[in-house]
Coordinates of C-alpha atoms (C1' of nucleotides) in Angstrom, one line a residue:
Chain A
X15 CA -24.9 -16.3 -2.6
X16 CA -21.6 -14.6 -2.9
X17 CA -18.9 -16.6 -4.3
X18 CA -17.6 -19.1 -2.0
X19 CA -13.8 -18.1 -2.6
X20 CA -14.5 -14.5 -1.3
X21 CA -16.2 -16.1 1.8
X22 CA -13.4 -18.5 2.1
X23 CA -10.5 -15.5 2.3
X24 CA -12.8 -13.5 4.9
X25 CA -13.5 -16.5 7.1
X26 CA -9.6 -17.3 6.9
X27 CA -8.6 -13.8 7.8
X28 CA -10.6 -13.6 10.8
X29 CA -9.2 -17.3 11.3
X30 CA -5.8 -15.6 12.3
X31 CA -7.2 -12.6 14.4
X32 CA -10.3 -10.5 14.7
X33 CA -10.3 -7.2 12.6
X34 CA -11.8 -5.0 10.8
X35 CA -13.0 -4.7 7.7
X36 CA -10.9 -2.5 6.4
X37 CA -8.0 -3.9 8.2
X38 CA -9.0 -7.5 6.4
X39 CA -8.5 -5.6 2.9
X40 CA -4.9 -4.0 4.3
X41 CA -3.9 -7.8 5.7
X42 CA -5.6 -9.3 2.0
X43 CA -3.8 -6.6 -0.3
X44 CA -0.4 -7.1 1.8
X45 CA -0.1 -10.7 3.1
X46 CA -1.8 -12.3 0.3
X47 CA -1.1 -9.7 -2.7
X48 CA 1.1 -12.0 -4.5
X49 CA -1.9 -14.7 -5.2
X50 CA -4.7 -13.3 -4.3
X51 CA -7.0 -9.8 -3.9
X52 CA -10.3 -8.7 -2.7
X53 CA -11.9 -5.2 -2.9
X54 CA -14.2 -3.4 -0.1
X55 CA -17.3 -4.3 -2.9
X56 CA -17.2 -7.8 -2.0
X57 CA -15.4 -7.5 1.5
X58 CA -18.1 -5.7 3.7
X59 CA -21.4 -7.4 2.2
X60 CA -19.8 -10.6 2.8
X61 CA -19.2 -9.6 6.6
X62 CA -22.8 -9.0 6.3
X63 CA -24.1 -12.1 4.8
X64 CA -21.5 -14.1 7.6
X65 CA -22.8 -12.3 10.4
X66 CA -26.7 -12.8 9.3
X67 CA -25.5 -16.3 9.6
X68 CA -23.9 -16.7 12.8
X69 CA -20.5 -17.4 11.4
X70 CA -19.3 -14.0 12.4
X71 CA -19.9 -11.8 15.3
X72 CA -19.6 -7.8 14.8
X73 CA -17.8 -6.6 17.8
X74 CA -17.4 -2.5 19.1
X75 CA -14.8 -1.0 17.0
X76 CA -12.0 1.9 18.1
X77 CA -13.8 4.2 16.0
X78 CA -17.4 5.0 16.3
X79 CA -19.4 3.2 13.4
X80 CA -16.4 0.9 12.7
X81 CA -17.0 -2.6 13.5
X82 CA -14.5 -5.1 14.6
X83 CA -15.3 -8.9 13.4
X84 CA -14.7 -12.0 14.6
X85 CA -14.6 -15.6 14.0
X86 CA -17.7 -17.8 15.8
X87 CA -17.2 -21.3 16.1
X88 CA -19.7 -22.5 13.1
X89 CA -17.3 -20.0 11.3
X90 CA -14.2 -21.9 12.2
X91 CA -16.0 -24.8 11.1
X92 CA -17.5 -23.6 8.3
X93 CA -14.3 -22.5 6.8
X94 CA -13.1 -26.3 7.2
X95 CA -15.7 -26.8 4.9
X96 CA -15.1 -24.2 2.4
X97 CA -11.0 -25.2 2.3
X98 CA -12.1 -28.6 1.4
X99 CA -14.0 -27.7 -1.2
X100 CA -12.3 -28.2 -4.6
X101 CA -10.5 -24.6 -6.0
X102 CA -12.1 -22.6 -8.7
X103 CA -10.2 -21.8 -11.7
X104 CA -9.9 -18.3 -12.6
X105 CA -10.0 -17.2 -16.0
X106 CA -6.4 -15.9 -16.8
X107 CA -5.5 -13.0 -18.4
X108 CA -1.8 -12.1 -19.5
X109 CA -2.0 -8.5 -20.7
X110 CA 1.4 -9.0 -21.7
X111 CA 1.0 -12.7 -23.6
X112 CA -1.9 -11.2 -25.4
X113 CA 0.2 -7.9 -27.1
X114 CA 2.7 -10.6 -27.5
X115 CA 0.7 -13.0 -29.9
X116 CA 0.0 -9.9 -32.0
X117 CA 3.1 -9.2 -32.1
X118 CA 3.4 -9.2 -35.7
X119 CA 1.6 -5.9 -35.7
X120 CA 3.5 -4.2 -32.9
X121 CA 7.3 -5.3 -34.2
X122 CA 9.8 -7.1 -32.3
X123 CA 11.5 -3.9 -30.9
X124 CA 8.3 -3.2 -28.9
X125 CA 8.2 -6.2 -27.8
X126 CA 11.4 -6.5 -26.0
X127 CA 10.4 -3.5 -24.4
X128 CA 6.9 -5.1 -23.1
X129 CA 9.3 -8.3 -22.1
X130 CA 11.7 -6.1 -20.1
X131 CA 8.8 -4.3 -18.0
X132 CA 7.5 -8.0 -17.3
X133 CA 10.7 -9.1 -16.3
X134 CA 11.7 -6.1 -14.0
X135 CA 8.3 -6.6 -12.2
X136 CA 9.4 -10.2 -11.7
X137 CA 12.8 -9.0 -10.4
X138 CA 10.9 -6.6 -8.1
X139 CA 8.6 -9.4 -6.7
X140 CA 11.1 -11.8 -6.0
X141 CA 12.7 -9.5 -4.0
X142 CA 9.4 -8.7 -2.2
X143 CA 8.8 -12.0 -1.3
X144 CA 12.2 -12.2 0.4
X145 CA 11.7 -10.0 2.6
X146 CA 8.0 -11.4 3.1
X147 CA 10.4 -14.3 3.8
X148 CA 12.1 -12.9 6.9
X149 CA 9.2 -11.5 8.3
X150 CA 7.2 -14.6 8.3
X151 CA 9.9 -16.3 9.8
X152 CA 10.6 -13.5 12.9
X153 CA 6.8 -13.3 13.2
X154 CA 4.7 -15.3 16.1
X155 CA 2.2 -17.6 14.4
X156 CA 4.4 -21.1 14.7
X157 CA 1.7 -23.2 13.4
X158 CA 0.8 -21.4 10.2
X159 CA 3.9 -19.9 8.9
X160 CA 4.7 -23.5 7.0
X161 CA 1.9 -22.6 5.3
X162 CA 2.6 -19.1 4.4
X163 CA 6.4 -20.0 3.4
X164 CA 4.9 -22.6 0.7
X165 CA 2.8 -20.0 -0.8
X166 CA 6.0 -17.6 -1.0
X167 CA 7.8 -20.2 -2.4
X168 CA 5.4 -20.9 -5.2
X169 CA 5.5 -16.8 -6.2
X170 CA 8.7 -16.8 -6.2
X171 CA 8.9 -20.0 -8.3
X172 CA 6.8 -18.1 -11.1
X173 CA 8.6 -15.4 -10.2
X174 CA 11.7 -17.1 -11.7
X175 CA 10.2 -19.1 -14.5
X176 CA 9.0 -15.6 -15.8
X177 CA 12.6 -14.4 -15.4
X178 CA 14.4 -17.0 -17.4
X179 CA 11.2 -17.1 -20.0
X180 CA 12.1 -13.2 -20.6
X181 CA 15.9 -14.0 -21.2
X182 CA 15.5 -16.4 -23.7
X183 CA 12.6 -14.3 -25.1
X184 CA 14.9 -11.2 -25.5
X185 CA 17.4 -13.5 -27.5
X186 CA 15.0 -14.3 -29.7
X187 CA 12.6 -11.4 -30.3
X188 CA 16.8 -9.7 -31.4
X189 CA 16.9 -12.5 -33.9
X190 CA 13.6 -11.5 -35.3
X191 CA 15.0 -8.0 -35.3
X192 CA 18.3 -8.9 -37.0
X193 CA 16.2 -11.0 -39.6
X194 CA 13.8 -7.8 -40.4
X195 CA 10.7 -9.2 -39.4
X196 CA 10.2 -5.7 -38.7
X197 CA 6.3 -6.0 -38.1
X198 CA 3.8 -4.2 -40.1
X199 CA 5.6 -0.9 -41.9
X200 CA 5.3 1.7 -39.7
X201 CA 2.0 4.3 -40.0
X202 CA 4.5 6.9 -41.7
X203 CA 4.5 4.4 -44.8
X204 CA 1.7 3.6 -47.3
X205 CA -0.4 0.6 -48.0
X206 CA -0.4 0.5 -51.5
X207 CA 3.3 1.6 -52.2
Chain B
X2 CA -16.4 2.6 -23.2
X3 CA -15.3 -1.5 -23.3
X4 CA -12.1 -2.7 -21.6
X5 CA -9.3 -2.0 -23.7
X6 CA -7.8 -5.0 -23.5
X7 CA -11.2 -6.6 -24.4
X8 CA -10.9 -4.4 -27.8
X9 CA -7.3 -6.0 -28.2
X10 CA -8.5 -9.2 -28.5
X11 CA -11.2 -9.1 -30.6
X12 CA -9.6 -6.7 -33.2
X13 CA -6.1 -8.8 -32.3
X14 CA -8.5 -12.0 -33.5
X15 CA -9.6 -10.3 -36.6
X16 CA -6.5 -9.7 -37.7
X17 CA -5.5 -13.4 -38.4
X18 CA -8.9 -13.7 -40.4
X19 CA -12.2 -12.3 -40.3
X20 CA -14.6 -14.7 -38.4
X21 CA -18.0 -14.6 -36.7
X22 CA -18.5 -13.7 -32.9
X23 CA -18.8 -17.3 -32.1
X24 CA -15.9 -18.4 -34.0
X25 CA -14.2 -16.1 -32.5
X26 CA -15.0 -17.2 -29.0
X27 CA -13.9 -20.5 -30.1
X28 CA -10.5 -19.4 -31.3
X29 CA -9.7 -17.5 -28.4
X30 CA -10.3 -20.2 -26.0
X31 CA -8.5 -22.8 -28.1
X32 CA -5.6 -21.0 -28.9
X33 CA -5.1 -18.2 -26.6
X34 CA -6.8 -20.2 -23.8
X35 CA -3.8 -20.9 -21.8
X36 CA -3.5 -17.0 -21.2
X37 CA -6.6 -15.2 -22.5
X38 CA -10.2 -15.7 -22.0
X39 CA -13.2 -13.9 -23.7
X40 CA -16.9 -14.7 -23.3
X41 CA -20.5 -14.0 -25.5
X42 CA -21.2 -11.1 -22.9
X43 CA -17.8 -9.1 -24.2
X44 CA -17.5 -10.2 -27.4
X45 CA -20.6 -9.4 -29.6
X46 CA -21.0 -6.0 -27.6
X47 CA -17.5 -4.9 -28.4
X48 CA -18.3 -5.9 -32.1
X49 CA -21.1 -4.1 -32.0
X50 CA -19.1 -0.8 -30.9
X51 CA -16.7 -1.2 -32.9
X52 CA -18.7 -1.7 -36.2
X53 CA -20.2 2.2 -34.7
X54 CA -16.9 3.6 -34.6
X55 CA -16.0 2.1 -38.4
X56 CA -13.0 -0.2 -37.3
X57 CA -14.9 -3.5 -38.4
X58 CA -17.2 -4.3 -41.5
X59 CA -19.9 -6.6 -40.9
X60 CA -20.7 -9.1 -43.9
X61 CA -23.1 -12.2 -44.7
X62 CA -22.7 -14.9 -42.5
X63 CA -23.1 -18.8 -43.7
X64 CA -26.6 -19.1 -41.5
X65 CA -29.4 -16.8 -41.6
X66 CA -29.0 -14.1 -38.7
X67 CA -25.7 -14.6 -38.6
X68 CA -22.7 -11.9 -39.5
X69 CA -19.0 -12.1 -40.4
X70 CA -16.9 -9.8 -38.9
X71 CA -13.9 -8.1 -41.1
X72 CA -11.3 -5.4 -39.7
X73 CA -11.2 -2.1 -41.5
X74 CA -7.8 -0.2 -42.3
X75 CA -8.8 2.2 -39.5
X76 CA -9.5 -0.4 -37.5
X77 CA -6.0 -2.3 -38.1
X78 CA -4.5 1.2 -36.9
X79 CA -6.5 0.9 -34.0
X80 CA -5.0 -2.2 -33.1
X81 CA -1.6 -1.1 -33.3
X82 CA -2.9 1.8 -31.0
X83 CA -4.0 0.0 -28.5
X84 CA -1.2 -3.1 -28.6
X85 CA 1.3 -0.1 -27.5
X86 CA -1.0 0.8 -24.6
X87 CA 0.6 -0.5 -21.5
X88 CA -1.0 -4.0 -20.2
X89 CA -3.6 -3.3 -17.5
X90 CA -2.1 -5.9 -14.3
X91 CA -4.5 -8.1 -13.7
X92 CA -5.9 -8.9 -9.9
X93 CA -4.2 -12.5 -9.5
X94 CA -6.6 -15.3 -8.1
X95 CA -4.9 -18.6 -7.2
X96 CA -7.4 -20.5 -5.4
X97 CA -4.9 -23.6 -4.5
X98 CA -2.5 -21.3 -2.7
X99 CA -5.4 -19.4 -1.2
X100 CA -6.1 -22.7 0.6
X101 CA -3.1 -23.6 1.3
X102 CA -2.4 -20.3 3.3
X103 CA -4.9 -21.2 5.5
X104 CA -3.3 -25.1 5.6
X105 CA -3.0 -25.0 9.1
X106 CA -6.9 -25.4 9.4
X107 CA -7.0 -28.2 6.5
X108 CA -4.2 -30.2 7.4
X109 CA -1.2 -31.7 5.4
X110 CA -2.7 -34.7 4.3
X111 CA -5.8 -32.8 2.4
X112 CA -3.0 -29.3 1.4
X113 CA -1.2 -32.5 -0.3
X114 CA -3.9 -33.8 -2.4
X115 CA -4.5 -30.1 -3.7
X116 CA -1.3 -29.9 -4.3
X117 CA -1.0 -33.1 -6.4
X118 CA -4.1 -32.2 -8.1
X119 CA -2.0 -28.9 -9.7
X120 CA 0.7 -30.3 -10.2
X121 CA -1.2 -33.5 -12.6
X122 CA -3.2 -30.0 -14.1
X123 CA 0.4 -28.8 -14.7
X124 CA 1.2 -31.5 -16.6
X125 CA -1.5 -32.0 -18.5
X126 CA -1.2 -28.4 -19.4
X127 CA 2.5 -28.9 -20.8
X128 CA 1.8 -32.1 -22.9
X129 CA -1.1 -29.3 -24.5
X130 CA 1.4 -26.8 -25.0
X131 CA 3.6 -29.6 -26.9
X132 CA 0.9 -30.4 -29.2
X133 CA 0.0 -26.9 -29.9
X134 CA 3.6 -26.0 -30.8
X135 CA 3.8 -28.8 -33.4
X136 CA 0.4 -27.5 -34.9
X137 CA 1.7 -24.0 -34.7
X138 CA 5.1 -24.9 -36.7
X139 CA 3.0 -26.8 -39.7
X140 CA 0.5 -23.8 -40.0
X141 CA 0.8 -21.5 -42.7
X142 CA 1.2 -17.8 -40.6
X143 CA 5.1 -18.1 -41.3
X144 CA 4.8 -14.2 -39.8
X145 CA 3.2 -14.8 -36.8
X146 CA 3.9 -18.2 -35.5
X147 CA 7.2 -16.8 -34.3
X148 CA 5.7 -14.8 -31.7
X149 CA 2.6 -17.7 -31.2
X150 CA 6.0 -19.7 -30.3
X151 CA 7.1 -17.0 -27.9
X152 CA 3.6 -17.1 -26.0
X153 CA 3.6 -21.0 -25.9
X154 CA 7.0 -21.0 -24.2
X155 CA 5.7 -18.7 -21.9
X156 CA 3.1 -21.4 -20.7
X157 CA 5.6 -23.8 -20.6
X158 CA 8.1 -22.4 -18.4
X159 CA 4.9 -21.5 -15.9
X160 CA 3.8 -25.0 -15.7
X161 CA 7.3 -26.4 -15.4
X162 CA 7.6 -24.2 -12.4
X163 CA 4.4 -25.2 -10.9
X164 CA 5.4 -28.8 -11.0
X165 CA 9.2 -28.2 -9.4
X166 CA 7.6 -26.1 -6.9
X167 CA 4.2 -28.7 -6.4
X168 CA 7.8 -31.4 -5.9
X169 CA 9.3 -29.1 -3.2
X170 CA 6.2 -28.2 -1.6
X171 CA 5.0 -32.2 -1.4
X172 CA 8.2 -33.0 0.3
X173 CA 7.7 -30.5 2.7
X174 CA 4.2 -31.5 3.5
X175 CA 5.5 -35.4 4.4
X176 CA 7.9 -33.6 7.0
X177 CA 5.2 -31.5 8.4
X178 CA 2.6 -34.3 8.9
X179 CA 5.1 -36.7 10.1
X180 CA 6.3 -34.1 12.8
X181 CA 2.6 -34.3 13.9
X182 CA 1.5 -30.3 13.0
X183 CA -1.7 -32.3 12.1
X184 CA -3.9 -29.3 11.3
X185 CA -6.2 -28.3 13.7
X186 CA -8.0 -31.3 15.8
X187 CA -10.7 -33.0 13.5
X188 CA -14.5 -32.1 14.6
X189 CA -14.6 -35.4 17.1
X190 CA -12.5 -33.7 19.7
X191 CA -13.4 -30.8 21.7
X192 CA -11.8 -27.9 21.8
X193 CA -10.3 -27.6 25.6
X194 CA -9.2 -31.5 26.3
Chain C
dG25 C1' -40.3 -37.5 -49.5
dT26 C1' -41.4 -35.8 -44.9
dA27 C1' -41.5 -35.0 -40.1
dC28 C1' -39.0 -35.2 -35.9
dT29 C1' -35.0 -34.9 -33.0
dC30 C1' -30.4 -33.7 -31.8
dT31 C1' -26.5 -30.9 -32.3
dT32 C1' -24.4 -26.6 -33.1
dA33 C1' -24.5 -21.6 -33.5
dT34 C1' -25.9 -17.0 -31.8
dA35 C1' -27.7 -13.6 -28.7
dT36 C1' -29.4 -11.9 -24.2
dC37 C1' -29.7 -11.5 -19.2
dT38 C1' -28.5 -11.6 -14.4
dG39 C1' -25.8 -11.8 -10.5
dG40 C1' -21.3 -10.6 -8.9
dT41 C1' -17.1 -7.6 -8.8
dA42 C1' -13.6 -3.6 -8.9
dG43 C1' -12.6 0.6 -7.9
dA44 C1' -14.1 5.4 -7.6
dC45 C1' -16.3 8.2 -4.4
dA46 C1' -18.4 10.2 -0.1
dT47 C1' -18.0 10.6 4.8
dA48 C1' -16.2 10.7 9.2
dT49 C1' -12.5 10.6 12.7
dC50 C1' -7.8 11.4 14.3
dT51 C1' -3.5 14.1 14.7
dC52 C1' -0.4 17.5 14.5
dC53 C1' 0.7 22.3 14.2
dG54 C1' -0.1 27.1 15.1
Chain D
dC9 C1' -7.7 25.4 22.1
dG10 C1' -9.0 25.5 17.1
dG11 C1' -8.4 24.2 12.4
dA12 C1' -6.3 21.7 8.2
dG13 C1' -4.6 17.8 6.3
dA14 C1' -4.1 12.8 6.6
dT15 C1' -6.1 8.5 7.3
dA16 C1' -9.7 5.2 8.1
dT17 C1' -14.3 3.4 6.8
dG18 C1' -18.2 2.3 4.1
dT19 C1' -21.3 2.8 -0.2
dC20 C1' -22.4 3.1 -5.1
dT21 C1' -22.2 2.4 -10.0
dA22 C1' -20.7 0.8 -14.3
dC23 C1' -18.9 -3.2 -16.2
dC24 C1' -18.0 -8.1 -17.0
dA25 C1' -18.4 -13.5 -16.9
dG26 C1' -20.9 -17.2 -17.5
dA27 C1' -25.6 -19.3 -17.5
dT28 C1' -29.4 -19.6 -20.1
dA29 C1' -32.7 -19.0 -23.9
dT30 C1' -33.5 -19.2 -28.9
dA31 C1' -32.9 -20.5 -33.6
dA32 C1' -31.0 -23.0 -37.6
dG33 C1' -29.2 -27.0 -39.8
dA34 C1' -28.2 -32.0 -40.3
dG35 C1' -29.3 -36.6 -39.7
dT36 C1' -32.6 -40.5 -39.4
dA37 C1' -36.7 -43.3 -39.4
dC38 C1' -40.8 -44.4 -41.6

DNA sequence: GTACTCTTATATCTGGTAGACATATCTCCG
DNA sequence: CGGAGATATGTCTACCAGATATAAGAGTAC
């Protein structure tokens, strides 16, 4: 069986309008870029699998051998089911974090660098998710955008913590400069000197 | 060819000390859980390669079977290699905010309890960070516990956003089920009244 | 002193996933 | 009206994570 979360984002989607499967990647990678992401590898077997169940019904798409899906109602309540099952941690993964705690190796100048990409891409974000802001509010679905704007909130929430973390970071990672924790001598230089 | 970033890691880990694979898993997911996760199915493979490639020496281990792993000097340039590398962006999965997209089906009461749930994980998460940051001031890697520190606060300020935000988002919640957007009608009721 | 069991360490194996790739349909311009 | 590029759609493969099997050592009872 396919992993539950992966059935739960497919059943939602189709939860706010019919589509395609490609469209569902387009409305995944967009709408829910910020927290979450699916690929065509899992998306279109899962349609499968939910339509050899009953919980989706394939429909006549606009192009011929596309295939427009929709939600039937033991998929509406199937999803209930799925939502109210308890959330699966992810592993995480910090690229960034990770060069960090080796930083030793890589000197403090290079990591101010690494810190200033992370924070740009925070900078960048939070301003996507304003104007994901805006739209959610000028866009029809009353009933769910509550929802949505709590889930903008929370990215833009990290968002911010990751800002401030990369200030103070800087400040310090110049100390560590200043002091000539220089890291490891650089590759020019010998072991044995 | 192995993820990079998998190669990071484990040469990154055998830089503080050679160790065996399973120690190693161990260390990783003590110290570097909180933003780094390795399992079995990476780690003795990637040893494997790179003991091929020269950039780790294996030696006796304490048990029978068992082997030490050691970096090489080639291999400590490799590292340095690939911490300059840019940090691949991982695809974010944040099952909590997945369901609470979707709230509108779930309804306020149960998006509450999930969101009480992260916010308690949150907490527990900081008090770990605490603890960890005493240990990491009275261990003896005076060279690398600055940037260990850096990481750490980087957890901190994450979880401290998750629990402002999980504050917002539960008041929010009390408005929206006292207004009476109660989710979609529970199973008991049909669905033309 | 010896045999048995329980815990800990190590390695492999399987299902699931991401993203590259192949294919087919539209649209716009000549 | 025909063709070329853009765009939409679906499949395939190599890789990864975690579960599971296997083996060694320590402790305990007789």
């Amino acid at each position: 069986m396919r992993s539950r979360q992966t059935r739960t984002a497919v059943l939602g989607a189709l939860s706010i309008q019919p589509m395609t499967g490609y469209a569902m990647r387009e409305a995944i990678r967009t709408t829910l870029g910020h927290f979450w992401s699916e690929s065509f590898g899992q998306i279109y077997p899962t349609l499968a699998e939910l339509e050899q169940e009953g919980l989706v019904e394939r429909g006549e798409g606009t192009r011929t051998g596309s295939s427009t899906f929709a939600l039937t109602p033991a998929g509406r309540a199937h999803l209930r089911t799925l939502l109210a099952d308890p959330p699966q941690p992810d592993p995480p993964r910090n690229g960034v974090l990770l060069r960090l705690f080796f930083g030793r190796v890589l000197g403090p100048e290079a990591c101010a660098d690494l810190v200033r990409d992370a924070r740009d891409r925070a900078e960048r974000q939070l301003a996507g998710l304003a104007a994901e802001r805006t739209d959610t509010d000028h866009t029809a679905h009353a009933d769910d955008s509550p929802y949505w704007l709590l889930t903008i909130s929370a990215g833009e929430h990290a968002a911010r913590a990751t800002i401030a973390w990369a200030d103070e970071t800087l400040a310090t990672l110049a100390t560590l400069a200043a002091e000539g924790h220089g890291g490891e001598p650089p590759t020019s230089s010998k072991e044995t000197p």
